[in-house]
Amino acid sequence: MVFLGGLLVACRPGSAAVYQRQTPEAALRVVATTTILGDVVRKLGGDAMEVSVLVPPGSDPHSFQATASDIREVVEADLVITNGAGLDAFIDRLLESAVQADEQDKIISASDGIAFRQLPTGSQGENHAEEVSHSGEEDIDPHVWFDPQNVILWTRNIERALSQADPANASLYAANGE
């Protein structure tokens, strides 16, 4: 429950007026790999976007198998927000078949810039066998949301990506990020 408290504090909403969409265009379509990331994206975007989550609540991202509808969600998304660091390794395989080379900039790792905690040697276990950082380091802990400071960095990374994808609502994302 400690991580949830940190998540809620880091992403607490501002005034109700912050959640008003500023432009009449179609909502930004965002896919998050996990429910925790989806929660952060929803807090930042309010009504300015449609958010879907690939890994259902209570499911293990380490063993998740994408369906045809998941692939369609990713193809149709304006942004795909991943945890990175190997937690959602399934997304790499999905992206190979779903996202064209010229669309790679729509893939955002929320954990960029996080100093990952090292796991004790040999502690990865069966469920963490695929967890490897983008730099190739093994034995890192990709479960970064247990540290509220990491969730704050997630928030900043996601806010920046949303603002770049939807500049008309950048002030909305910044206000909600605060």
Short mmCIF file of N, CA and C in Angstrom, two decimals:
data_model
loop_
_atom_site.label_atom_id
_atom_site.label_comp_id
_atom_site.label_asym_id
_atom_site.label_seq_id
_atom_site.Cartn_x
_atom_site.Cartn_y
_atom_site.Cartn_z
N MET A 1 0.81 -1.20 0.00
CA MET A 1 0.00 0.00 0.00
C MET A 1 0.85 1.27 0.00
N VAL A 2 2.12 1.16 0.43
CA VAL A 2 2.98 2.34 0.45
C VAL A 2 3.16 2.89 -0.95
N PHE A 3 3.38 2.00 -1.94
CA PHE A 3 3.59 2.49 -3.29
C PHE A 3 2.35 3.20 -3.82
N LEU A 4 1.16 2.74 -3.46
CA LEU A 4 -0.07 3.38 -3.91
C LEU A 4 -0.18 4.78 -3.34
N GLY A 5 0.18 4.93 -2.07
CA GLY A 5 0.16 6.26 -1.45
C GLY A 5 1.10 7.21 -2.17
N GLY A 6 2.30 6.72 -2.50
CA GLY A 6 3.26 7.54 -3.23
C GLY A 6 2.74 7.90 -4.60
N LEU A 7 2.11 6.95 -5.26
CA LEU A 7 1.53 7.21 -6.57
C LEU A 7 0.45 8.25 -6.49
N LEU A 8 -0.41 8.15 -5.49
CA LEU A 8 -1.50 9.12 -5.35
C LEU A 8 -0.99 10.51 -5.01
N VAL A 9 0.01 10.59 -4.16
CA VAL A 9 0.57 11.90 -3.81
C VAL A 9 1.25 12.51 -5.03
N ALA A 10 2.02 11.70 -5.76
CA ALA A 10 2.75 12.22 -6.91
C ALA A 10 1.84 12.66 -8.03
N CYS A 11 0.66 12.08 -8.12
CA CYS A 11 -0.23 12.37 -9.24
C CYS A 11 -1.55 12.98 -8.82
N ARG A 12 -1.60 13.60 -7.66
CA ARG A 12 -2.87 14.15 -7.19
C ARG A 12 -3.37 15.21 -8.17
N PRO A 13 -4.66 15.24 -8.42
CA PRO A 13 -5.20 16.20 -9.38
C PRO A 13 -5.20 17.62 -8.82
N GLY A 14 -5.17 18.56 -9.73
CA GLY A 14 -5.29 19.96 -9.34
C GLY A 14 -6.75 20.33 -9.23
N SER A 15 -7.10 21.53 -9.57
CA SER A 15 -8.50 21.95 -9.50
C SER A 15 -9.30 21.23 -10.57
N ALA A 16 -10.61 21.18 -10.39
CA ALA A 16 -11.48 20.49 -11.34
C ALA A 16 -11.38 21.10 -12.73
N ALA A 17 -11.12 22.39 -12.82
CA ALA A 17 -11.04 23.06 -14.11
C ALA A 17 -9.89 22.53 -14.96
N VAL A 18 -8.88 21.97 -14.33
CA VAL A 18 -7.72 21.45 -15.05
C VAL A 18 -8.14 20.34 -16.00
N TYR A 19 -9.21 19.62 -15.68
CA TYR A 19 -9.60 18.47 -16.47
C TYR A 19 -10.44 18.81 -17.70
N GLN A 20 -10.58 20.06 -18.05
CA GLN A 20 -11.35 20.45 -19.21
C GLN A 20 -10.48 20.42 -20.46
N ARG A 21 -10.93 19.73 -21.49
CA ARG A 21 -10.19 19.67 -22.76
C ARG A 21 -10.16 21.05 -23.38
N GLN A 22 -9.00 21.43 -23.89
CA GLN A 22 -8.81 22.77 -24.43
C GLN A 22 -9.11 22.89 -25.92
N THR A 23 -9.12 21.77 -26.63
CA THR A 23 -9.35 21.82 -28.06
C THR A 23 -10.43 20.82 -28.45
N PRO A 24 -11.16 21.08 -29.53
CA PRO A 24 -12.27 20.20 -29.92
C PRO A 24 -11.84 18.97 -30.73
N GLU A 25 -10.56 18.84 -31.10
CA GLU A 25 -10.13 17.72 -31.93
C GLU A 25 -10.37 16.38 -31.22
N ALA A 26 -10.25 15.34 -31.98
CA ALA A 26 -10.39 13.99 -31.42
C ALA A 26 -9.35 13.79 -30.32
N ALA A 27 -9.72 13.03 -29.34
CA ALA A 27 -8.84 12.79 -28.21
C ALA A 27 -7.59 12.02 -28.63
N LEU A 28 -6.50 12.31 -27.96
CA LEU A 28 -5.26 11.59 -28.12
C LEU A 28 -5.49 10.15 -27.69
N ARG A 29 -4.99 9.19 -28.44
CA ARG A 29 -5.14 7.77 -28.11
C ARG A 29 -3.83 7.27 -27.53
N VAL A 30 -3.87 6.85 -26.28
CA VAL A 30 -2.67 6.41 -25.58
C VAL A 30 -2.87 4.99 -25.07
N VAL A 31 -1.86 4.16 -25.28
CA VAL A 31 -1.85 2.80 -24.74
C VAL A 31 -0.74 2.73 -23.71
N ALA A 32 -1.08 2.26 -22.51
CA ALA A 32 -0.10 2.02 -21.45
C ALA A 32 0.03 0.50 -21.31
N THR A 33 1.23 0.05 -21.00
CA THR A 33 1.42 -1.39 -20.90
C THR A 33 0.83 -1.97 -19.62
N THR A 34 0.88 -1.21 -18.51
CA THR A 34 0.41 -1.73 -17.22
C THR A 34 -0.62 -0.80 -16.60
N THR A 35 -1.38 -1.33 -15.65
CA THR A 35 -2.43 -0.54 -15.01
C THR A 35 -1.85 0.63 -14.22
N ILE A 36 -0.71 0.45 -13.62
CA ILE A 36 -0.10 1.54 -12.84
C ILE A 36 0.26 2.69 -13.77
N LEU A 37 0.87 2.39 -14.91
CA LEU A 37 1.17 3.43 -15.90
C LEU A 37 -0.11 4.06 -16.42
N GLY A 38 -1.11 3.24 -16.66
CA GLY A 38 -2.40 3.75 -17.14
C GLY A 38 -3.01 4.75 -16.17
N ASP A 39 -2.87 4.48 -14.87
CA ASP A 39 -3.38 5.41 -13.85
C ASP A 39 -2.68 6.75 -13.93
N VAL A 40 -1.36 6.73 -14.09
CA VAL A 40 -0.60 7.99 -14.18
C VAL A 40 -1.02 8.75 -15.43
N VAL A 41 -1.13 8.05 -16.55
CA VAL A 41 -1.52 8.70 -17.81
C VAL A 41 -2.91 9.32 -17.68
N ARG A 42 -3.85 8.60 -17.08
CA ARG A 42 -5.21 9.14 -16.90
C ARG A 42 -5.21 10.39 -16.02
N LYS A 43 -4.40 10.40 -14.96
CA LYS A 43 -4.32 11.58 -14.10
C LYS A 43 -3.76 12.77 -14.87
N LEU A 44 -2.79 12.54 -15.73
CA LEU A 44 -2.20 13.63 -16.50
C LEU A 44 -3.13 14.13 -17.60
N GLY A 45 -3.85 13.22 -18.24
CA GLY A 45 -4.62 13.58 -19.42
C GLY A 45 -6.06 13.94 -19.19
N GLY A 46 -6.63 13.50 -18.08
CA GLY A 46 -8.04 13.79 -17.85
C GLY A 46 -8.88 13.39 -19.05
N ASP A 47 -9.75 14.29 -19.49
CA ASP A 47 -10.63 14.02 -20.63
C ASP A 47 -9.98 14.28 -21.98
N ALA A 48 -8.72 14.68 -21.98
CA ALA A 48 -8.06 15.03 -23.23
C ALA A 48 -7.61 13.82 -24.03
N MET A 49 -7.82 12.63 -23.50
CA MET A 49 -7.33 11.45 -24.21
C MET A 49 -8.14 10.22 -23.89
N GLU A 50 -7.96 9.24 -24.74
CA GLU A 50 -8.50 7.91 -24.51
C GLU A 50 -7.31 7.04 -24.09
N VAL A 51 -7.43 6.37 -22.95
CA VAL A 51 -6.33 5.55 -22.45
C VAL A 51 -6.80 4.10 -22.39
N SER A 52 -5.99 3.22 -22.94
CA SER A 52 -6.24 1.79 -22.79
C SER A 52 -4.99 1.16 -22.20
N VAL A 53 -5.19 0.03 -21.53
CA VAL A 53 -4.10 -0.67 -20.86
C VAL A 53 -4.02 -2.07 -21.44
N LEU A 54 -2.82 -2.51 -21.77
CA LEU A 54 -2.66 -3.83 -22.37
C LEU A 54 -2.78 -4.96 -21.35
N VAL A 55 -2.03 -4.88 -20.25
CA VAL A 55 -2.03 -5.96 -19.26
C VAL A 55 -3.20 -5.73 -18.30
N PRO A 56 -4.17 -6.65 -18.27
CA PRO A 56 -5.35 -6.46 -17.41
C PRO A 56 -4.99 -6.45 -15.93
N PRO A 57 -5.83 -5.84 -15.10
CA PRO A 57 -5.58 -5.84 -13.65
C PRO A 57 -5.42 -7.28 -13.14
N GLY A 58 -4.44 -7.46 -12.27
CA GLY A 58 -4.20 -8.77 -11.67
C GLY A 58 -3.38 -9.71 -12.53
N SER A 59 -3.05 -9.31 -13.76
CA SER A 59 -2.24 -10.15 -14.64
C SER A 59 -0.76 -9.84 -14.46
N ASP A 60 0.06 -10.78 -14.83
CA ASP A 60 1.50 -10.66 -14.69
C ASP A 60 2.11 -10.17 -16.00
N PRO A 61 2.73 -8.98 -16.01
CA PRO A 61 3.32 -8.49 -17.26
C PRO A 61 4.47 -9.36 -17.75
N HIS A 62 5.07 -10.15 -16.85
CA HIS A 62 6.18 -11.01 -17.23
C HIS A 62 5.73 -12.15 -18.14
N SER A 63 4.47 -12.55 -18.04
CA SER A 63 3.98 -13.68 -18.83
C SER A 63 2.83 -13.28 -19.76
N PHE A 64 2.60 -12.01 -19.94
CA PHE A 64 1.50 -11.51 -20.75
C PHE A 64 1.69 -11.90 -22.22
N GLN A 65 0.62 -12.34 -22.84
CA GLN A 65 0.61 -12.66 -24.27
C GLN A 65 -0.38 -11.72 -24.97
N ALA A 66 0.11 -10.92 -25.89
CA ALA A 66 -0.74 -9.97 -26.60
C ALA A 66 -1.70 -10.70 -27.53
N THR A 67 -2.89 -10.14 -27.65
CA THR A 67 -3.91 -10.66 -28.57
C THR A 67 -3.93 -9.81 -29.83
N ALA A 68 -4.72 -10.22 -30.79
CA ALA A 68 -4.87 -9.43 -32.02
C ALA A 68 -5.45 -8.05 -31.71
N SER A 69 -6.38 -7.97 -30.76
CA SER A 69 -6.95 -6.66 -30.41
C SER A 69 -5.91 -5.78 -29.72
N ASP A 70 -4.98 -6.37 -28.97
CA ASP A 70 -3.89 -5.59 -28.36
C ASP A 70 -3.00 -4.99 -29.45
N ILE A 71 -2.70 -5.79 -30.45
CA ILE A 71 -1.87 -5.30 -31.56
C ILE A 71 -2.58 -4.16 -32.27
N ARG A 72 -3.89 -4.29 -32.48
CA ARG A 72 -4.66 -3.22 -33.12
C ARG A 72 -4.61 -1.95 -32.26
N GLU A 73 -4.74 -2.09 -30.95
CA GLU A 73 -4.67 -0.93 -30.04
C GLU A 73 -3.34 -0.20 -30.22
N VAL A 74 -2.25 -0.96 -30.29
CA VAL A 74 -0.92 -0.35 -30.43
C VAL A 74 -0.78 0.33 -31.79
N VAL A 75 -1.23 -0.32 -32.84
CA VAL A 75 -1.14 0.26 -34.18
C VAL A 75 -1.91 1.57 -34.26
N GLU A 76 -3.09 1.62 -33.64
CA GLU A 76 -3.95 2.80 -33.73
C GLU A 76 -3.60 3.89 -32.72
N ALA A 77 -2.71 3.60 -31.79
CA ALA A 77 -2.37 4.57 -30.73
C ALA A 77 -1.52 5.71 -31.27
N ASP A 78 -1.70 6.88 -30.64
CA ASP A 78 -0.81 8.00 -30.91
C ASP A 78 0.47 7.87 -30.11
N LEU A 79 0.35 7.30 -28.91
CA LEU A 79 1.50 7.06 -28.02
C LEU A 79 1.33 5.71 -27.34
N VAL A 80 2.45 5.04 -27.10
CA VAL A 80 2.49 3.81 -26.32
C VAL A 80 3.47 4.05 -25.18
N ILE A 81 2.97 3.98 -23.95
CA ILE A 81 3.78 4.25 -22.76
C ILE A 81 4.17 2.91 -22.13
N THR A 82 5.47 2.66 -22.03
CA THR A 82 5.98 1.44 -21.42
C THR A 82 6.71 1.76 -20.13
N ASN A 83 6.85 0.77 -19.28
CA ASN A 83 7.67 0.92 -18.08
C ASN A 83 9.14 0.91 -18.48
N GLY A 84 9.49 -0.02 -19.37
CA GLY A 84 10.88 -0.20 -19.75
C GLY A 84 11.60 -1.09 -18.75
N ALA A 85 12.90 -1.20 -18.91
CA ALA A 85 13.77 -1.98 -18.03
C ALA A 85 13.39 -3.45 -18.00
N GLY A 86 12.72 -3.93 -19.03
CA GLY A 86 12.40 -5.35 -19.12
C GLY A 86 11.12 -5.78 -18.46
N LEU A 87 10.47 -4.91 -17.69
CA LEU A 87 9.22 -5.32 -17.02
C LEU A 87 8.17 -5.74 -18.03
N ASP A 88 8.04 -4.95 -19.06
CA ASP A 88 7.05 -5.22 -20.10
C ASP A 88 7.75 -5.65 -21.39
N ALA A 89 8.61 -6.66 -21.26
CA ALA A 89 9.39 -7.15 -22.40
C ALA A 89 8.51 -7.63 -23.54
N PHE A 90 7.28 -8.05 -23.22
CA PHE A 90 6.36 -8.50 -24.27
C PHE A 90 6.13 -7.42 -25.31
N ILE A 91 6.24 -6.17 -24.90
CA ILE A 91 5.95 -5.07 -25.82
C ILE A 91 6.96 -5.03 -26.97
N ASP A 92 8.19 -5.45 -26.72
CA ASP A 92 9.19 -5.45 -27.78
C ASP A 92 8.78 -6.37 -28.92
N ARG A 93 8.31 -7.56 -28.57
CA ARG A 93 7.85 -8.50 -29.60
C ARG A 93 6.61 -7.96 -30.31
N LEU A 94 5.71 -7.37 -29.55
CA LEU A 94 4.50 -6.82 -30.13
C LEU A 94 4.84 -5.67 -31.08
N LEU A 95 5.76 -4.82 -30.67
CA LEU A 95 6.11 -3.66 -31.48
C LEU A 95 6.79 -4.05 -32.79
N GLU A 96 7.56 -5.14 -32.75
CA GLU A 96 8.21 -5.60 -33.97
C GLU A 96 7.20 -5.86 -35.08
N SER A 97 6.05 -6.39 -34.71
CA SER A 97 5.05 -6.71 -35.71
C SER A 97 4.01 -5.61 -35.91
N ALA A 98 3.91 -4.68 -34.97
CA ALA A 98 2.82 -3.71 -35.02
C ALA A 98 3.21 -2.30 -35.41
N VAL A 99 4.43 -1.90 -35.16
CA VAL A 99 4.82 -0.51 -35.36
C VAL A 99 5.88 -0.41 -36.44
N GLN A 100 5.63 0.43 -37.41
CA GLN A 100 6.56 0.63 -38.50
C GLN A 100 7.76 1.46 -38.02
N ALA A 101 8.85 1.37 -38.73
CA ALA A 101 10.08 2.05 -38.34
C ALA A 101 9.89 3.55 -38.18
N ASP A 102 9.06 4.16 -39.02
CA ASP A 102 8.87 5.60 -38.94
C ASP A 102 7.94 6.01 -37.80
N GLU A 103 7.41 5.05 -37.05
CA GLU A 103 6.52 5.34 -35.93
C GLU A 103 7.17 5.06 -34.58
N GLN A 104 8.44 4.75 -34.55
CA GLN A 104 9.11 4.38 -33.31
C GLN A 104 9.08 5.49 -32.26
N ASP A 105 8.94 6.74 -32.70
CA ASP A 105 8.92 7.85 -31.74
C ASP A 105 7.64 7.89 -30.92
N LYS A 106 6.65 7.08 -31.26
CA LYS A 106 5.43 7.04 -30.46
C LYS A 106 5.57 6.09 -29.26
N ILE A 107 6.69 5.41 -29.15
CA ILE A 107 6.95 4.50 -28.04
C ILE A 107 7.77 5.25 -26.99
N ILE A 108 7.21 5.36 -25.78
CA ILE A 108 7.84 6.13 -24.71
C ILE A 108 8.09 5.22 -23.52
N SER A 109 9.33 5.21 -23.03
CA SER A 109 9.64 4.49 -21.79
C SER A 109 9.52 5.48 -20.65
N ALA A 110 8.54 5.28 -19.78
CA ALA A 110 8.32 6.19 -18.66
C ALA A 110 9.49 6.18 -17.69
N SER A 111 10.29 5.12 -17.71
CA SER A 111 11.38 4.98 -16.75
C SER A 111 12.70 5.56 -17.22
N ASP A 112 12.71 6.25 -18.36
CA ASP A 112 13.95 6.88 -18.82
C ASP A 112 14.50 7.81 -17.75
N GLY A 113 15.77 7.67 -17.46
CA GLY A 113 16.42 8.54 -16.49
C GLY A 113 16.38 8.02 -15.06
N ILE A 114 15.69 6.92 -14.81
CA ILE A 114 15.62 6.37 -13.45
C ILE A 114 16.89 5.57 -13.16
N ALA A 115 17.44 5.75 -12.00
CA ALA A 115 18.57 4.95 -11.54
C ALA A 115 17.98 3.68 -10.92
N PHE A 116 18.06 2.59 -11.65
CA PHE A 116 17.44 1.36 -11.21
C PHE A 116 18.19 0.75 -10.03
N ARG A 117 17.41 0.18 -9.13
CA ARG A 117 17.97 -0.52 -7.99
C ARG A 117 18.50 -1.86 -8.47
N GLN A 118 19.67 -2.21 -8.03
CA GLN A 118 20.26 -3.51 -8.37
C GLN A 118 19.64 -4.59 -7.50
N LEU A 119 19.29 -5.70 -8.11
CA LEU A 119 18.81 -6.85 -7.37
C LEU A 119 20.02 -7.67 -6.92
N PRO A 120 19.90 -8.37 -5.80
CA PRO A 120 20.99 -9.27 -5.41
C PRO A 120 21.24 -10.30 -6.51
N THR A 121 22.46 -10.65 -6.75
CA THR A 121 22.81 -11.60 -7.80
C THR A 121 22.00 -12.88 -7.66
N GLY A 122 21.42 -13.31 -8.79
CA GLY A 122 20.66 -14.55 -8.81
C GLY A 122 19.26 -14.44 -8.24
N SER A 123 18.77 -13.25 -7.98
CA SER A 123 17.46 -13.11 -7.35
C SER A 123 16.32 -12.91 -8.34
N GLN A 124 16.62 -12.90 -9.62
CA GLN A 124 15.59 -12.61 -10.60
C GLN A 124 14.48 -13.65 -10.59
N GLY A 125 14.81 -14.89 -10.47
CA GLY A 125 13.79 -15.92 -10.43
C GLY A 125 13.17 -16.14 -11.79
N GLU A 126 12.29 -17.10 -11.87
CA GLU A 126 11.67 -17.50 -13.12
C GLU A 126 10.86 -16.38 -13.76
N ASN A 127 10.09 -15.64 -12.99
CA ASN A 127 9.23 -14.59 -13.54
C ASN A 127 10.00 -13.38 -14.03
N HIS A 128 11.23 -13.23 -13.61
CA HIS A 128 12.00 -12.05 -13.99
C HIS A 128 13.12 -12.38 -14.97
N ALA A 129 13.07 -13.55 -15.56
CA ALA A 129 14.16 -13.98 -16.43
C ALA A 129 14.37 -13.05 -17.62
N GLU A 130 13.32 -12.38 -18.11
CA GLU A 130 13.47 -11.51 -19.27
C GLU A 130 13.79 -10.07 -18.91
N GLU A 131 13.86 -9.75 -17.63
CA GLU A 131 14.07 -8.36 -17.23
C GLU A 131 15.53 -7.97 -17.43
N VAL A 132 15.77 -7.17 -18.41
CA VAL A 132 17.09 -6.66 -18.72
C VAL A 132 16.91 -5.21 -19.11
N SER A 133 17.77 -4.35 -18.61
CA SER A 133 17.62 -2.93 -18.92
C SER A 133 17.94 -2.67 -20.38
N HIS A 134 17.61 -1.48 -20.83
CA HIS A 134 17.90 -1.10 -22.20
C HIS A 134 19.39 -1.07 -22.46
N SER A 135 20.20 -0.86 -21.44
CA SER A 135 21.64 -0.82 -21.61
C SER A 135 22.26 -2.20 -21.51
N GLY A 136 21.45 -3.23 -21.30
CA GLY A 136 21.95 -4.59 -21.25
C GLY A 136 22.35 -5.06 -19.87
N GLU A 137 22.16 -4.26 -18.85
CA GLU A 137 22.50 -4.67 -17.50
C GLU A 137 21.45 -5.64 -16.98
N GLU A 138 21.93 -6.75 -16.40
CA GLU A 138 21.00 -7.70 -15.81
C GLU A 138 20.88 -7.43 -14.32
N ASP A 139 19.91 -8.07 -13.71
CA ASP A 139 19.69 -7.99 -12.27
C ASP A 139 19.32 -6.59 -11.79
N ILE A 140 18.51 -5.89 -12.58
CA ILE A 140 17.97 -4.61 -12.12
C ILE A 140 16.51 -4.82 -11.76
N ASP A 141 16.02 -3.99 -10.87
CA ASP A 141 14.63 -4.08 -10.43
C ASP A 141 13.80 -3.09 -11.24
N PRO A 142 12.95 -3.57 -12.16
CA PRO A 142 12.16 -2.68 -12.99
C PRO A 142 10.89 -2.19 -12.29
N HIS A 143 10.65 -2.64 -11.07
CA HIS A 143 9.44 -2.26 -10.33
C HIS A 143 9.66 -0.90 -9.67
N VAL A 144 9.83 0.11 -10.49
CA VAL A 144 10.27 1.42 -10.03
C VAL A 144 9.21 2.20 -9.26
N TRP A 145 7.95 1.83 -9.37
CA TRP A 145 6.87 2.58 -8.74
C TRP A 145 6.87 2.46 -7.21
N PHE A 146 7.70 1.61 -6.65
CA PHE A 146 7.78 1.51 -5.19
C PHE A 146 8.47 2.72 -4.57
N ASP A 147 9.14 3.51 -5.39
CA ASP A 147 9.79 4.73 -4.93
C ASP A 147 9.01 5.92 -5.50
N PRO A 148 8.38 6.73 -4.65
CA PRO A 148 7.59 7.86 -5.14
C PRO A 148 8.40 8.83 -6.01
N GLN A 149 9.69 8.93 -5.77
CA GLN A 149 10.51 9.81 -6.61
C GLN A 149 10.55 9.30 -8.05
N ASN A 150 10.53 7.98 -8.22
CA ASN A 150 10.49 7.42 -9.56
C ASN A 150 9.16 7.70 -10.24
N VAL A 151 8.08 7.66 -9.48
CA VAL A 151 6.76 7.96 -10.05
C VAL A 151 6.71 9.43 -10.47
N ILE A 152 7.37 10.29 -9.74
CA ILE A 152 7.46 11.70 -10.14
C ILE A 152 8.20 11.80 -11.47
N LEU A 153 9.29 11.06 -11.63
CA LEU A 153 10.02 11.07 -12.90
C LEU A 153 9.17 10.48 -14.02
N TRP A 154 8.45 9.40 -13.73
CA TRP A 154 7.49 8.87 -14.70
C TRP A 154 6.55 9.98 -15.17
N THR A 155 6.00 10.69 -14.18
CA THR A 155 5.03 11.75 -14.47
C THR A 155 5.63 12.78 -15.40
N ARG A 156 6.85 13.21 -15.12
CA ARG A 156 7.52 14.21 -15.97
C ARG A 156 7.75 13.67 -17.38
N ASN A 157 8.23 12.43 -17.47
CA ASN A 157 8.48 11.83 -18.79
C ASN A 157 7.20 11.71 -19.60
N ILE A 158 6.14 11.26 -18.96
CA ILE A 158 4.86 11.09 -19.65
C ILE A 158 4.28 12.46 -20.02
N GLU A 159 4.36 13.40 -19.11
CA GLU A 159 3.87 14.76 -19.39
C GLU A 159 4.58 15.34 -20.62
N ARG A 160 5.88 15.18 -20.70
CA ARG A 160 6.65 15.70 -21.83
C ARG A 160 6.19 15.03 -23.14
N ALA A 161 6.00 13.72 -23.10
CA ALA A 161 5.57 12.99 -24.31
C ALA A 161 4.17 13.42 -24.74
N LEU A 162 3.26 13.56 -23.77
CA LEU A 162 1.90 13.99 -24.10
C LEU A 162 1.91 15.39 -24.71
N SER A 163 2.69 16.28 -24.13
CA SER A 163 2.77 17.66 -24.61
C SER A 163 3.33 17.73 -26.02
N GLN A 164 4.30 16.88 -26.32
CA GLN A 164 4.86 16.86 -27.68
C GLN A 164 3.85 16.30 -28.68
N ALA A 165 3.09 15.29 -28.26
CA ALA A 165 2.11 14.67 -29.16
C ALA A 165 0.86 15.53 -29.32
N ASP A 166 0.56 16.36 -28.32
CA ASP A 166 -0.67 17.14 -28.31
C ASP A 166 -0.38 18.53 -27.72
N PRO A 167 0.35 19.37 -28.46
CA PRO A 167 0.76 20.67 -27.93
C PRO A 167 -0.40 21.57 -27.51
N ALA A 168 -1.55 21.42 -28.12
CA ALA A 168 -2.70 22.26 -27.77
C ALA A 168 -3.13 22.05 -26.32
N ASN A 169 -2.81 20.91 -25.75
CA ASN A 169 -3.20 20.61 -24.37
C ASN A 169 -2.00 20.52 -23.43
N ALA A 170 -0.86 21.07 -23.83
CA ALA A 170 0.34 21.01 -23.00
C ALA A 170 0.11 21.64 -21.63
N SER A 171 -0.63 22.73 -21.57
CA SER A 171 -0.87 23.37 -20.26
C SER A 171 -1.73 22.48 -19.37
N LEU A 172 -2.65 21.73 -19.94
CA LEU A 172 -3.44 20.76 -19.18
C LEU A 172 -2.54 19.70 -18.56
N TYR A 173 -1.65 19.14 -19.37
CA TYR A 173 -0.76 18.08 -18.89
C TYR A 173 0.19 18.63 -17.82
N ALA A 174 0.69 19.83 -18.03
CA ALA A 174 1.60 20.43 -17.04
C ALA A 174 0.87 20.69 -15.72
N ALA A 175 -0.33 21.25 -15.78
CA ALA A 175 -1.10 21.52 -14.57
C ALA A 175 -1.43 20.23 -13.82
N ASN A 176 -1.85 19.21 -14.55
CA ASN A 176 -2.16 17.93 -13.91
C ASN A 176 -0.91 17.27 -13.37
N GLY A 177 0.21 17.47 -14.02
CA GLY A 177 1.48 16.91 -13.56
C GLY A 177 1.92 17.51 -12.23
N GLU A 178 1.59 18.77 -12.04
CA GLU A 178 1.93 19.41 -10.77
C GLU A 178 1.11 18.83 -9.66
#
